[in-house]
Amino acid sequence: DDRDGAVAAMRLAVDTAGEWHWSYSQRLGEMLAACGDLAGAADAYRGLLDQPLLSGPDAGRYVQLMVAAGRVDEAVAVLEQHTADGEPFTGDLLLALASAHSARDDIDATREVLARVRAHWSAVLPQVSVRADVMEASVAAAGGDDECAAQLFRSLTDTDDAERRDLARPLLIAAGEQLAAAGKLCLIPGVRPLLEYLSEAAAPKTATWAATSLAHLATVEGRPDDAE
């Protein structure tokens, strides 16, 4: 049918493009994902990891697809190999590796990889540091380190740096939507700055969930006036 023909045509485009197949492989991956072929989509994004110019979101998307395909352990192995090679985009690859460990609920491994991100020269770049801050804040909250989580979230929600603020916005909203998708209120003290941000910046459904979570959290913490 037309869908199969389109996929076949895009595969041909990838093969014909040779080394510079980035845009075609990305489209192929998304086409396969839309068709429900998550393993095929992940394999298409796997090819992007070898590109001379890697886009940070592509490494993250690779992990998302590998997790959805039930191949997260394989993703960890692939990314470990790429980060060991000392490639120019190691910071982006390490962030993707951290997210893969997080998907396995391996907090210790996630923290270890985030420390490697901090030690890499690319950590000075806002595109890397902001993603690392969001991930580290989430890990801290999950691990019970409310002070660290709150400090990191606050550094992103209250910053005067316009670039960091703009980079953080979609990441913070995505983190909130993921929490809300669990179907339970969030009563983690360290997440309060994120909830405050979401109550104003997120879409109505998530904003309402965040505001309700804040009210219940205030009650649990003995701040009834803030629950009103």
Short mmCIF file of C-alpha atoms in Angstrom, two decimals:
data_model
loop_
_atom_site.label_atom_id
_atom_site.label_comp_id
_atom_site.label_asym_id
_atom_site.label_seq_id
_atom_site.Cartn_x
_atom_site.Cartn_y
_atom_site.Cartn_z
CA ASP A 1 0.00 0.00 0.00
CA ASP A 2 0.99 3.66 0.03
CA ARG A 3 2.46 3.40 3.52
CA ASP A 4 4.73 0.49 2.61
CA GLY A 5 5.73 2.29 -0.55
CA ALA A 6 6.62 5.42 1.39
CA VAL A 7 8.74 3.43 3.85
CA ALA A 8 10.50 1.65 1.00
CA ALA A 9 11.20 4.97 -0.71
CA MET A 10 12.64 6.43 2.48
CA ARG A 11 14.86 3.39 2.99
CA LEU A 12 16.19 3.93 -0.53
CA ALA A 13 16.81 7.59 0.28
CA VAL A 14 18.81 6.58 3.37
CA ASP A 15 20.93 4.16 1.37
CA THR A 16 21.48 6.64 -1.46
CA ALA A 17 22.47 9.49 0.88
CA GLY A 18 25.52 7.58 2.11
CA GLU A 19 27.34 9.12 5.04
CA TRP A 20 25.04 12.15 5.21
CA HIS A 21 21.79 10.26 5.72
CA TRP A 22 20.76 12.09 8.93
CA SER A 23 17.51 13.75 7.81
CA TYR A 24 16.35 10.67 5.89
CA SER A 25 17.09 8.27 8.75
CA GLN A 26 15.23 10.52 11.15
CA ARG A 27 12.18 10.59 8.89
CA LEU A 28 12.40 6.83 8.38
CA GLY A 29 12.52 6.29 12.12
CA GLU A 30 9.45 8.41 12.71
CA MET A 31 7.59 6.73 9.84
CA LEU A 32 8.31 3.30 11.30
CA ALA A 33 7.31 4.47 14.79
CA ALA A 34 4.01 5.76 13.41
CA CYS A 35 3.45 2.35 11.81
CA GLY A 36 4.06 0.62 15.14
CA ASP A 37 7.44 -0.82 14.16
CA LEU A 38 9.27 0.41 17.25
CA ALA A 39 12.22 -1.93 16.82
CA GLY A 40 12.71 -0.78 13.24
CA ALA A 41 12.39 2.86 14.31
CA ALA A 42 15.00 2.33 17.03
CA ASP A 43 17.37 0.75 14.52
CA ALA A 44 16.95 3.76 12.22
CA TYR A 45 17.90 6.09 15.06
CA ARG A 46 20.77 3.78 15.99
CA GLY A 47 22.33 4.72 12.66
CA LEU A 48 22.21 8.39 13.64
CA LEU A 49 24.60 7.77 16.54
CA ASP A 50 27.38 7.26 13.99
CA GLN A 51 26.76 10.55 12.19
CA PRO A 52 29.59 13.12 12.12
CA LEU A 53 27.14 15.71 13.48
CA LEU A 54 24.87 14.21 16.14
CA SER A 55 21.76 16.04 17.28
CA GLY A 56 21.29 15.70 21.03
CA PRO A 57 17.56 14.93 20.81
CA ASP A 58 18.29 12.06 18.40
CA ALA A 59 20.23 10.15 21.06
CA GLY A 60 17.38 10.69 23.51
CA ARG A 61 14.83 9.58 20.94
CA TYR A 62 16.88 6.44 20.32
CA VAL A 63 16.59 5.57 24.01
CA GLN A 64 12.84 6.28 24.03
CA LEU A 65 12.29 3.90 21.13
CA MET A 66 14.57 1.21 22.57
CA VAL A 67 12.71 1.38 25.89
CA ALA A 68 9.37 1.11 24.08
CA ALA A 69 10.71 -1.85 22.08
CA GLY A 70 11.86 -3.61 25.26
CA ARG A 71 15.54 -3.29 24.33
CA VAL A 72 16.82 -0.89 26.97
CA ASP A 73 19.70 -3.18 28.00
CA GLU A 74 20.93 -3.18 24.42
CA ALA A 75 20.67 0.61 24.33
CA VAL A 76 22.86 0.85 27.43
CA ALA A 77 25.52 -1.33 25.80
CA VAL A 78 25.45 0.64 22.54
CA LEU A 79 25.71 4.00 24.29
CA GLU A 80 28.48 2.83 26.60
CA GLN A 81 30.49 1.89 23.53
CA HIS A 82 29.91 5.26 21.90
CA THR A 83 30.81 7.22 25.02
CA ALA A 84 33.97 5.16 25.44
CA ASP A 85 35.09 6.27 21.98
CA GLY A 86 35.44 9.89 23.15
CA GLU A 87 33.29 11.31 20.38
CA PRO A 88 32.65 15.08 20.07
CA PHE A 89 29.06 14.67 21.23
CA THR A 90 29.85 12.56 24.27
CA GLY A 91 27.85 14.89 26.54
CA ASP A 92 24.65 14.22 24.56
CA LEU A 93 25.37 10.50 24.46
CA LEU A 94 25.97 10.41 28.22
CA LEU A 95 22.64 12.14 28.85
CA ALA A 96 20.94 9.52 26.70
CA LEU A 97 22.77 6.79 28.62
CA ALA A 98 21.63 8.30 31.91
CA SER A 99 18.03 8.28 30.68
CA ALA A 100 18.39 4.61 29.72
CA HIS A 101 19.56 3.73 33.22
CA SER A 102 16.71 5.82 34.63
CA ALA A 103 14.24 3.82 32.52
CA ARG A 104 15.60 0.70 34.25
CA ASP A 105 15.04 2.41 37.64
CA ASP A 106 18.76 2.10 38.31
CA ILE A 107 19.27 5.30 40.33
CA ASP A 108 22.88 4.56 41.25
CA ALA A 109 23.89 4.03 37.62
CA THR A 110 21.98 7.13 36.58
CA ARG A 111 23.81 9.22 39.16
CA GLU A 112 27.15 7.80 38.08
CA VAL A 113 26.54 8.73 34.45
CA LEU A 114 25.30 12.21 35.39
CA ALA A 115 28.58 12.70 37.24
CA ARG A 116 30.36 11.82 34.00
CA VAL A 117 28.26 14.44 32.23
CA ARG A 118 29.30 17.07 34.79
CA ALA A 119 32.94 16.15 34.28
CA HIS A 120 32.75 16.45 30.48
CA TRP A 121 33.72 19.74 28.83
CA SER A 122 30.28 20.03 27.20
CA ALA A 123 28.66 20.50 30.63
CA VAL A 124 29.35 24.23 30.26
CA LEU A 125 26.91 24.35 27.35
CA PRO A 126 23.33 25.26 28.36
CA GLN A 127 21.98 22.63 25.94
CA VAL A 128 23.72 19.98 28.04
CA SER A 129 23.67 21.48 31.52
CA VAL A 130 19.93 22.20 31.52
CA ARG A 131 19.06 18.63 30.55
CA ALA A 132 21.47 17.35 33.18
CA ASP A 133 19.89 19.58 35.83
CA VAL A 134 16.37 18.38 35.04
CA MET A 135 17.43 14.75 35.10
CA GLU A 136 19.48 15.14 38.28
CA ALA A 137 16.60 16.92 40.01
CA SER A 138 14.24 14.08 39.12
CA VAL A 139 16.74 11.48 40.34
CA ALA A 140 17.27 13.39 43.59
CA ALA A 141 13.51 13.55 44.18
CA ALA A 142 13.13 9.84 43.50
CA GLY A 143 16.00 9.10 45.87
CA GLY A 144 14.57 11.18 48.72
CA ASP A 145 17.06 14.06 48.50
CA ASP A 146 14.43 16.80 48.65
CA GLU A 147 16.89 19.62 49.30
CA CYS A 148 18.94 18.84 46.20
CA ALA A 149 15.85 18.31 44.04
CA ALA A 150 14.26 21.59 45.14
CA GLN A 151 17.48 23.52 44.61
CA LEU A 152 17.93 22.19 41.08
CA PHE A 153 14.30 22.70 40.08
CA ARG A 154 14.35 26.21 41.51
CA SER A 155 17.53 27.04 39.58
CA LEU A 156 15.61 26.26 36.41
CA THR A 157 12.23 27.79 37.21
CA ASP A 158 13.51 31.04 38.75
CA THR A 159 16.53 31.75 36.57
CA ASP A 160 17.06 35.13 34.95
CA ASP A 161 18.99 33.47 32.14
CA ALA A 162 16.58 33.56 29.19
CA GLU A 163 18.38 30.79 27.29
CA ARG A 164 18.33 28.38 30.23
CA ARG A 165 14.71 29.28 30.94
CA ASP A 166 13.66 28.59 27.34
CA LEU A 167 15.60 25.32 27.20
CA ALA A 168 14.16 24.17 30.51
CA ARG A 169 10.51 24.91 29.75
CA PRO A 170 9.68 21.88 27.53
CA LEU A 171 11.78 19.59 29.72
CA LEU A 172 10.07 20.69 32.93
CA ILE A 173 6.63 20.39 31.39
CA ALA A 174 7.48 16.92 30.07
CA ALA A 175 8.69 15.90 33.53
CA GLY A 176 5.45 17.15 35.03
CA GLU A 177 3.31 15.37 32.45
CA GLN A 178 5.16 12.14 33.19
CA LEU A 179 4.43 12.51 36.92
CA ALA A 180 0.81 13.38 36.26
CA ALA A 181 0.40 10.37 33.96
CA ALA A 182 0.92 8.09 36.97
CA GLY A 183 -2.57 9.10 38.07
CA LYS A 184 -1.55 10.07 41.60
CA LEU A 185 -0.92 13.38 43.29
CA CYS A 186 2.71 14.30 43.88
CA LEU A 187 3.51 14.82 47.56
CA ILE A 188 7.29 14.96 47.29
CA PRO A 189 8.61 18.12 49.01
CA GLY A 190 11.56 18.45 46.67
CA VAL A 191 9.25 18.67 43.66
CA ARG A 192 7.37 21.72 45.03
CA PRO A 193 9.23 24.24 42.78
CA LEU A 194 8.32 22.16 39.74
CA LEU A 195 4.69 21.91 40.82
CA GLU A 196 4.54 25.68 41.32
CA TYR A 197 5.96 26.18 37.85
CA LEU A 198 3.57 23.69 36.25
CA SER A 199 0.54 25.24 37.90
CA GLU A 200 1.21 28.37 35.84
CA ALA A 201 3.07 27.16 32.74
CA ALA A 202 1.62 23.75 31.86
CA ALA A 203 -1.47 22.85 29.85
CA PRO A 204 -4.75 23.06 31.83
CA LYS A 205 -4.96 19.38 32.78
CA THR A 206 -1.40 19.21 34.08
CA ALA A 207 -1.67 22.65 35.68
CA THR A 208 -4.76 21.55 37.61
CA TRP A 209 -3.01 18.37 38.75
CA ALA A 210 -0.01 20.40 39.90
CA ALA A 211 -2.16 22.90 41.82
CA THR A 212 -4.07 20.07 43.52
CA SER A 213 -0.80 18.35 44.40
CA LEU A 214 0.51 21.59 45.91
CA ALA A 215 -2.60 21.95 48.06
CA HIS A 216 -2.35 18.40 49.38
CA LEU A 217 1.38 18.76 49.95
CA ALA A 218 0.78 21.91 52.01
CA THR A 219 -1.71 20.01 54.16
CA VAL A 220 0.67 17.08 54.66
CA GLU A 221 3.46 19.49 55.65
CA GLY A 222 1.25 21.29 58.15
CA ARG A 223 0.73 24.45 56.11
CA PRO A 224 -3.08 24.59 55.93
CA ASP A 225 -3.13 28.25 54.91
CA ASP A 226 -1.17 27.41 51.76
CA ALA A 227 -3.65 24.66 50.89
CA GLU A 228 -6.48 27.09 50.27
#
